[in-house]
XYZ file of C-alpha atoms in Angstrom:
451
model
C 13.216 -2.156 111.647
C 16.397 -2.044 110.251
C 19.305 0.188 110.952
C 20.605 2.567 108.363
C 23.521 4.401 110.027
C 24.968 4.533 113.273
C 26.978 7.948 113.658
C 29.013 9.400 116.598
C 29.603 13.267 116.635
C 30.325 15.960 119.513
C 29.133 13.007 122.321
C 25.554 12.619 120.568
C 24.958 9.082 119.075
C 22.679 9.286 116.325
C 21.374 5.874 114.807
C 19.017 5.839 111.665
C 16.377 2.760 111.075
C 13.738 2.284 109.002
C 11.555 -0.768 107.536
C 12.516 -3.097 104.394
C 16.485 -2.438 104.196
C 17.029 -3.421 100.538
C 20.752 -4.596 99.918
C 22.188 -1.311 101.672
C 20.082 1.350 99.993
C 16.443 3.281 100.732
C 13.913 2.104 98.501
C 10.756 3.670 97.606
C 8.714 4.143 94.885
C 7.212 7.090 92.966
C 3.800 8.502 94.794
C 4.946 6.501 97.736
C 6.540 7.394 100.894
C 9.026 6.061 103.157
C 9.186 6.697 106.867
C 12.925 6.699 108.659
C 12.875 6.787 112.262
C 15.760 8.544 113.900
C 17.204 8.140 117.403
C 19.760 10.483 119.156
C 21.418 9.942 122.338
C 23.938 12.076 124.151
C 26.609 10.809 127.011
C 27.254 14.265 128.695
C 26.086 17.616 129.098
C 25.894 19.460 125.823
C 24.268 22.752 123.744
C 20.830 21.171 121.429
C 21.536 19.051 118.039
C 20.108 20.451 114.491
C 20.093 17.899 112.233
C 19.675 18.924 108.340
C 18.342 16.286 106.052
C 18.740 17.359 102.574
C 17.982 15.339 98.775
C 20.324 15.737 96.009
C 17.600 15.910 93.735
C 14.216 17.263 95.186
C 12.661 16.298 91.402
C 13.187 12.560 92.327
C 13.057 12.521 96.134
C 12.113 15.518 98.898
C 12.483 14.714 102.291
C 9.929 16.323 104.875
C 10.953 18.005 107.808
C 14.381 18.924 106.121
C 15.503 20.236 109.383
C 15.206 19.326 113.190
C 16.436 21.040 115.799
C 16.686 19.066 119.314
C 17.531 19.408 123.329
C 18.827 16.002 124.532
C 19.072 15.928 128.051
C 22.256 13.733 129.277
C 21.900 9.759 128.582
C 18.027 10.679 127.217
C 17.251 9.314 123.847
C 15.342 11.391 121.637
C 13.362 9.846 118.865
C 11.850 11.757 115.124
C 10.597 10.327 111.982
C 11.766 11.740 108.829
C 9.423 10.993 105.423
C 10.943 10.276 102.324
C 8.349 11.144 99.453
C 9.304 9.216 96.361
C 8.529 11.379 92.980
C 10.080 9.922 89.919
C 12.502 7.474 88.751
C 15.687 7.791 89.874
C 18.593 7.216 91.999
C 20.331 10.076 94.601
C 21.495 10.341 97.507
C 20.224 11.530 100.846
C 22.579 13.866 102.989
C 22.249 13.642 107.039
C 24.366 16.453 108.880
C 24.657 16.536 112.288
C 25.274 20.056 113.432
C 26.373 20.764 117.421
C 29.422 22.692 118.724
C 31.532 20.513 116.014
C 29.609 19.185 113.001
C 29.738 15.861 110.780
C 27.962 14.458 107.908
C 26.544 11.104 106.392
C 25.509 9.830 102.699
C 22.762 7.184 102.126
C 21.690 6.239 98.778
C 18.018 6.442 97.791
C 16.428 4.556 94.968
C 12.614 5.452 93.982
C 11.335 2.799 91.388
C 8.605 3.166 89.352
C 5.316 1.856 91.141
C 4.786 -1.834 89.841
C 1.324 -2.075 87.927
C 0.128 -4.706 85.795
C 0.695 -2.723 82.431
C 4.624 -2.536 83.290
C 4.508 -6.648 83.138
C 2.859 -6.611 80.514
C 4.609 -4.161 78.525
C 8.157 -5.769 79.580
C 7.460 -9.121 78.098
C 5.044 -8.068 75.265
C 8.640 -6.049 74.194
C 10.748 -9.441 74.087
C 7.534 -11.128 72.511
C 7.872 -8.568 69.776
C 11.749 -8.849 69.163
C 11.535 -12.605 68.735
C 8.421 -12.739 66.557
C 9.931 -9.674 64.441
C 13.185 -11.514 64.190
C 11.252 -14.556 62.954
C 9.309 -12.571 60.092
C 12.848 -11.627 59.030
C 14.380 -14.522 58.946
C 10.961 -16.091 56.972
C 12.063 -13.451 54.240
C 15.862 -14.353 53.884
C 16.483 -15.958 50.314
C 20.091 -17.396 50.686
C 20.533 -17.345 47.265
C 20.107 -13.392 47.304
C 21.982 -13.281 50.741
C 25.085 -15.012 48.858
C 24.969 -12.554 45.671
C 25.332 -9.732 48.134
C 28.433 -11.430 50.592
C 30.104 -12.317 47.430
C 30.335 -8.812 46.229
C 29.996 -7.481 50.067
C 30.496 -3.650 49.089
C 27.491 -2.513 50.086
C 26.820 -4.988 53.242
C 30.709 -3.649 54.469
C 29.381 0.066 53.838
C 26.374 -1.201 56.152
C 28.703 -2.913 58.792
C 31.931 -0.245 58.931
C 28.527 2.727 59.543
C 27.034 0.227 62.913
C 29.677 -0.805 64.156
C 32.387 2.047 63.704
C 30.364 5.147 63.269
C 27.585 4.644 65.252
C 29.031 3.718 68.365
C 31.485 6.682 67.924
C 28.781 8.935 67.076
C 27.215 8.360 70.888
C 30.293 8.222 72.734
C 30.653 12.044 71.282
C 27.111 12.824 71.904
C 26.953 10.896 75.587
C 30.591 13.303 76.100
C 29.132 16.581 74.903
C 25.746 16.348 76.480
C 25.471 13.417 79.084
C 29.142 14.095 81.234
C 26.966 14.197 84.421
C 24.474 12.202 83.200
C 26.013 7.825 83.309
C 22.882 6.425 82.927
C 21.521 8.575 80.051
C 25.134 7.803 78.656
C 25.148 3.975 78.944
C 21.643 3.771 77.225
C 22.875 5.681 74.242
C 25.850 3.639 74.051
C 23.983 0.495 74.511
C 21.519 1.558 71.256
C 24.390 2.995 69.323
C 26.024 -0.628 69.955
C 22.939 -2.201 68.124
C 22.621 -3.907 65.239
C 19.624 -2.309 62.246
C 16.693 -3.359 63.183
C 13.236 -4.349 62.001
C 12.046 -0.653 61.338
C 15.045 -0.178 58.931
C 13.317 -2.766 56.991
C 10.082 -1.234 56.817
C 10.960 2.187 56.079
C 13.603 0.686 53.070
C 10.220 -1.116 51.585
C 8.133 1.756 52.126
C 10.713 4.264 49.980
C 11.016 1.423 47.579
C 15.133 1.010 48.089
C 17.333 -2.328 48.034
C 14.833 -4.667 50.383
C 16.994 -7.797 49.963
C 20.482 -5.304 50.582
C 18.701 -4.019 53.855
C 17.337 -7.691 54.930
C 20.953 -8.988 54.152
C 22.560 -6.001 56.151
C 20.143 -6.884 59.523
C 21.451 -10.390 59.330
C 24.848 -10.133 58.908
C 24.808 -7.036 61.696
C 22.506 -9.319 64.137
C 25.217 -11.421 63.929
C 28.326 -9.817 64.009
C 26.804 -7.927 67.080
C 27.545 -10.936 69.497
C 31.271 -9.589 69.042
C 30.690 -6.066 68.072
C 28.252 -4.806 71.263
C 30.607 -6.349 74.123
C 33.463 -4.993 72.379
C 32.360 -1.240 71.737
C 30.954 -1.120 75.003
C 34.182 -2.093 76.682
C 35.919 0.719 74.571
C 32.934 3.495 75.291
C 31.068 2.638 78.359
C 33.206 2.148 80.746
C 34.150 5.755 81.296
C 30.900 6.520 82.115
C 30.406 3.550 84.911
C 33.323 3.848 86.693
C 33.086 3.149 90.560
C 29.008 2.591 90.345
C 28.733 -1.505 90.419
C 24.894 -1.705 89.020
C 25.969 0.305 86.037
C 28.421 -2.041 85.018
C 27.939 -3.709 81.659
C 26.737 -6.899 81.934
C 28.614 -8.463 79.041
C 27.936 -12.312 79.642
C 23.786 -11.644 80.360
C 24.337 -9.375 77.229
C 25.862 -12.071 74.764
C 23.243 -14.634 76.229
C 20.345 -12.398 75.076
C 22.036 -11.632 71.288
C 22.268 -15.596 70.836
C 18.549 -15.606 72.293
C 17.780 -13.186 69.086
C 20.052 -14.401 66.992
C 17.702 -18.103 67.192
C 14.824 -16.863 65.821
C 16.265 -15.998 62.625
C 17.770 -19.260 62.275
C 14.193 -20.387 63.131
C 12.422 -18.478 60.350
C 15.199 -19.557 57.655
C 13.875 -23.138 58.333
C 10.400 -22.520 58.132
C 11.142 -20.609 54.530
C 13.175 -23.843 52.736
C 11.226 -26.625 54.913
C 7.569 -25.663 56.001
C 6.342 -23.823 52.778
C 2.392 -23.655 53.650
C 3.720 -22.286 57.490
C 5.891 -19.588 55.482
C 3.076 -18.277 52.660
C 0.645 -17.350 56.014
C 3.616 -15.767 57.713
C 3.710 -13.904 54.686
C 0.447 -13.188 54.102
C 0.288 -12.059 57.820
C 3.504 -10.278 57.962
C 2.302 -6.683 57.288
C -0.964 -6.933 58.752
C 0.728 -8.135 62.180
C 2.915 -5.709 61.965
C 1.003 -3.307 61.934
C -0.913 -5.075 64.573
C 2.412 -5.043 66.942
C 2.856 -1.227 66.446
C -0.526 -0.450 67.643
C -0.323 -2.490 70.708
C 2.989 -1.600 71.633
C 2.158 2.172 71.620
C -1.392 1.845 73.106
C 0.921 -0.479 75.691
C 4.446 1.431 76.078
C 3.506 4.864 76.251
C 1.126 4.440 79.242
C 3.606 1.763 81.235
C 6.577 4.441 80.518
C 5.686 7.921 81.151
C 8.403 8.356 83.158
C 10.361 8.344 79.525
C 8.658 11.715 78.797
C 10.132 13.864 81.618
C 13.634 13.899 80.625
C 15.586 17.568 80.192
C 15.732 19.055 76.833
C 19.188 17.476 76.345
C 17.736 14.045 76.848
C 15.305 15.039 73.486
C 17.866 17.086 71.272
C 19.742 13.984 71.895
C 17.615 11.277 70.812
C 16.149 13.372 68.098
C 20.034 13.816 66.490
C 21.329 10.749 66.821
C 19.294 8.565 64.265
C 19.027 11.799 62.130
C 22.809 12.668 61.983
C 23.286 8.905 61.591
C 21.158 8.606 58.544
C 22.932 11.546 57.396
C 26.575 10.089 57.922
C 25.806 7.138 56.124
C 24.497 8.201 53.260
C 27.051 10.401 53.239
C 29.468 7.335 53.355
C 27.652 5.447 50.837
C 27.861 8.356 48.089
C 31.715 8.940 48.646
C 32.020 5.141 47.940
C 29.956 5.544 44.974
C 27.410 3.306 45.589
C 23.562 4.090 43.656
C 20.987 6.542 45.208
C 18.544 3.416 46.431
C 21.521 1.638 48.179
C 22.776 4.645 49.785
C 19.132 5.106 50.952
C 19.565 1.548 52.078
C 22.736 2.271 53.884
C 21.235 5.531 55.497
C 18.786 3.696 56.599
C 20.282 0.674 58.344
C 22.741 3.203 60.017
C 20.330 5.508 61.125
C 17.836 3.488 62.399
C 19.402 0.897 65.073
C 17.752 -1.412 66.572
C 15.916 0.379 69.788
C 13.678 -2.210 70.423
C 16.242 -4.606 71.111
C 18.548 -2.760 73.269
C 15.366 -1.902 75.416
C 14.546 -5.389 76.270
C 18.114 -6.169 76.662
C 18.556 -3.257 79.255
C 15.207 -4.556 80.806
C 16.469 -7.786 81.581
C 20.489 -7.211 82.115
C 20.565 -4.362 84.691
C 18.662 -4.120 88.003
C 15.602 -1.826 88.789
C 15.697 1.268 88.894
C 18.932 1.659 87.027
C 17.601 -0.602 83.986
C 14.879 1.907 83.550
C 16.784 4.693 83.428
C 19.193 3.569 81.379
C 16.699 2.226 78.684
C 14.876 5.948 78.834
C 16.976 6.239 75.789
C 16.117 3.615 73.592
C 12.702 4.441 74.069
C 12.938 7.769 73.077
C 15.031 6.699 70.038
C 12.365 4.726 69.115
C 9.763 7.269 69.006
C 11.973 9.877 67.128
C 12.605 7.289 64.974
C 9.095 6.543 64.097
C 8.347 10.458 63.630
C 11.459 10.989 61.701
C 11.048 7.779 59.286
C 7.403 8.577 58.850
C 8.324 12.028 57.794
C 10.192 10.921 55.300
C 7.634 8.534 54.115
C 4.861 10.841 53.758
C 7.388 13.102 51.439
C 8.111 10.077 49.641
C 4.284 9.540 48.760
C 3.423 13.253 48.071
C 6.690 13.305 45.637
C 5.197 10.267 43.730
C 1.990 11.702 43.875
C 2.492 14.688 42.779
C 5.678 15.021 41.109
C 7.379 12.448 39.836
C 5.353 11.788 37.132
C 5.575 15.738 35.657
C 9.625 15.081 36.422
C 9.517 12.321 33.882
C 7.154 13.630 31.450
C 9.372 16.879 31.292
C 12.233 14.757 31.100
C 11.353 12.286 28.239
C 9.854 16.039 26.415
C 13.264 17.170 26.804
C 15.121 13.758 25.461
C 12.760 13.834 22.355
C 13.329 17.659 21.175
C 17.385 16.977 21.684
C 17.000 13.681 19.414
C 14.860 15.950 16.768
C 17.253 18.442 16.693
C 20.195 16.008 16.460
C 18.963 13.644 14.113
C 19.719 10.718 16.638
C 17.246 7.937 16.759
C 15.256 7.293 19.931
C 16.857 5.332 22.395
C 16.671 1.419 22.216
C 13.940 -0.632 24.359
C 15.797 -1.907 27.667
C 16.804 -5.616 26.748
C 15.015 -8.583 27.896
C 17.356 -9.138 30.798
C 16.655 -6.001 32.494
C 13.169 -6.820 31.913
C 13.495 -9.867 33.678
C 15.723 -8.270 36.646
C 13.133 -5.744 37.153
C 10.197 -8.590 37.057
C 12.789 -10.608 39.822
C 12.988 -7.951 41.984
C 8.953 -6.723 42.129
C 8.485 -10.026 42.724
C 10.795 -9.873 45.605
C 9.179 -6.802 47.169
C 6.039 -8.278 47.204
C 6.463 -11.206 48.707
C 8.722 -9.345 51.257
């Protein structure tokens, strides 16, 4: 047994112990219960004791009896056992008051953790698994020689950069302000994602509209990479507002740096296979989009199971995570057009802002803060994800019905159109596009399909 509090009040001593003391908090976990035994003593002659126990949030912990009411004969010690029933994630805090002819009160924090199972294990590392085998596809993909043609005219990849790293991170500090105040954790995890670089499902989704692939490839590099600076720095400038006085909130920049140079590696790793191990690259290749797919499957058949916790957030935990990829998106195409950049770039653009990487700033949460904090501050991410998915698939599935149906009327009524003007005019059709366009196009199909 182990003793929680030890409280004098109105000549009754009051001590609190219970089993498993856990660094100076109650642990429990959800569907689980934890019994605290109380014991009151009393030097003199006095009126009975009520003691109210109350939760500060009876969605995450209730406590059962709530309130006791005793008559402690002089220098008799009265024992009762209170039951705290753990009932989702969370941490609050449990209120003792001691109420006689004078009254007093205690605090002791509670933590409920989610209730270890196999799937959470395997869901946890199956996530890092994923990050470094998606950052390895990526980096099998990188042609240097297109990488360099975009840095030396970087207007697009600066676009890309000033949208991640200034807008982004701005964009959830005012969203964590005007719907998270009361809310740190919540706030932290959408700073943490906002932080991230673009991620792997930027890439898909720019392939799938058929934008700038190598712009978008060349963008997740360069942002992977300027991260290591970027994430410390606009978490310094954002988060720390919203941690202020709670110690296992604080943002663990060092752990946080070591696990962007862990993901930065893998890139580096799948550069070398590209120029050096040709046969090793053509399979990863070959096997890119079928694993892919592969990955998504398990990963929902594996996360949503292992974190349903994610799904009982408030209604301010959704509206956020359903704006903030879709305003981004929005902001950055927005961006991209003022700068005058081409309709598939600023598509690009939109895309890499829009869509950070969640993935990554899940299993960086997972493995930089302690339990059950890390969880609820990664509740986030993982809901970014999935609006993510349903808002990039959306616009997919437009995409396809547009070419299906559509486009091809929109050019037949606009080369109709070209041909009456040049009748009526007298001008002569317009010239075949020159053999160097020719060969651009034929350079980049052939770079979209080996992407």
């Amino acid at each position: 047994m182990m003793v929680m509090a030890v409280v004098s009040v109105d000549g009754y001593t009051l001590e609190a112990t219970y089993e498993g003391m856990d660094e100076g908090f109650l642990k429990t976990f959800e569907k689980f219960t934890k019994t605290v035994t109380f014991h009151v003593k009393q030097d003199q002659a006095r009126h009975n004791i009520t003691i109210q126990l109350q939760s500060s949030d009876q969605h995450v912990f209730r406590v059962e009896p709530d309130v006791i009411s005793l008559d402690v004969l002089p220098s008799e010690t009265v024992s009762f056992n209170a039951t705290i029933i753990g009932l989702s994630v969370g941490v609050e805090i449990l209120t003792i008051k001691i109420i006689s002819s004078d009254s007093s009160e205690f605090e002791e924090v509670v933590k409920v953790l989610r209730t270890p199972t196999i799937l959470n294990f395997i869901f946890t590392y199956f996530l890092l698994i994923w990050t470094l085998v998606s950052y390895v596809s990526m980096g099998t993909k990188l042609d240097l020689k297109v990488i360099w043609s975009h840095l030396r005219r970087p207007v697009g990849v600066s676009i890309g950069m000033l949208c991640q790293f200034i807008v982004m991170p701005l964009l959830a500090f005012c969203l964590a302000n005007a719907i998270f105040s009361d809310n740190p954790q919540s706030a932290v995890g959408l700073l943490v994602d906002g932080s991230c670089p673009g991620g792997w499902l930027s890439n898909i989704f720019t392939l799938l509209l058929d934008c700038d692939f190598i712009l978008s490839l060349t963008m997740t590099f360069c942002s992977t990479i300027a991260a290591l600076a970027f994430m410390p720095l606009n978490l310094f400038i954002y988060a720390e507002r919203f941690v202020e006085g709670d110690e296992a909130l604080k943002t663990p920049f060092k752990e946080m740096i070591q696990q962007f140079a862990v993901m930065v590696a893998p890139t580096l790793v799948g550069i070398l296979i590209r120029y050096k191990l040709s046969k090793i690259k053509n399979v990863c290749l070959c096997l890119l989009k079928p694993f892919a797919y592969v990955l998504i499957f398990v990963s929902m058949g594996l996360g949503v199971p292992s974190n349903l916790y994610v799904f009982r957030g408030t209604w301010q935990i959704w509206l956020a995570c359903f704006l903030y990829p879709l305003v981004g998106g929005f902001l950055g195409f927005g961006i991209s057009k003022i700068t005058r950049r081409e309709r598939e770039q600023a598509i690009t653009i939109a895309l890499e802002t829009g869509v950070q990487n969640s993935v990554l700033a899940t299993a960086v949460i997972r493995f930089a803060y302690p339990q059950p904090e890390a969880d609820l501050v990664s509740r986030i991410p993982l809901l970014i994800t999935m609006t993510t998915l349903i808002e990039g698939c959306t616009l997919v599935l437009g995409y396809l019905v547009y070419v299906k149906f559509f486009q091809n009327k929109y050019k037949a009524v606009n080369e109709d159109d070209t041909a009456k003007v040049n009748e009526d005019t007298g001008a002569p059709p317009p010239p075949p596009p020159e053999n160097k366009d020719v060969e651009l196009s034929d350079i980049n199909a052939s770079s979209a399909t080996e992407a």
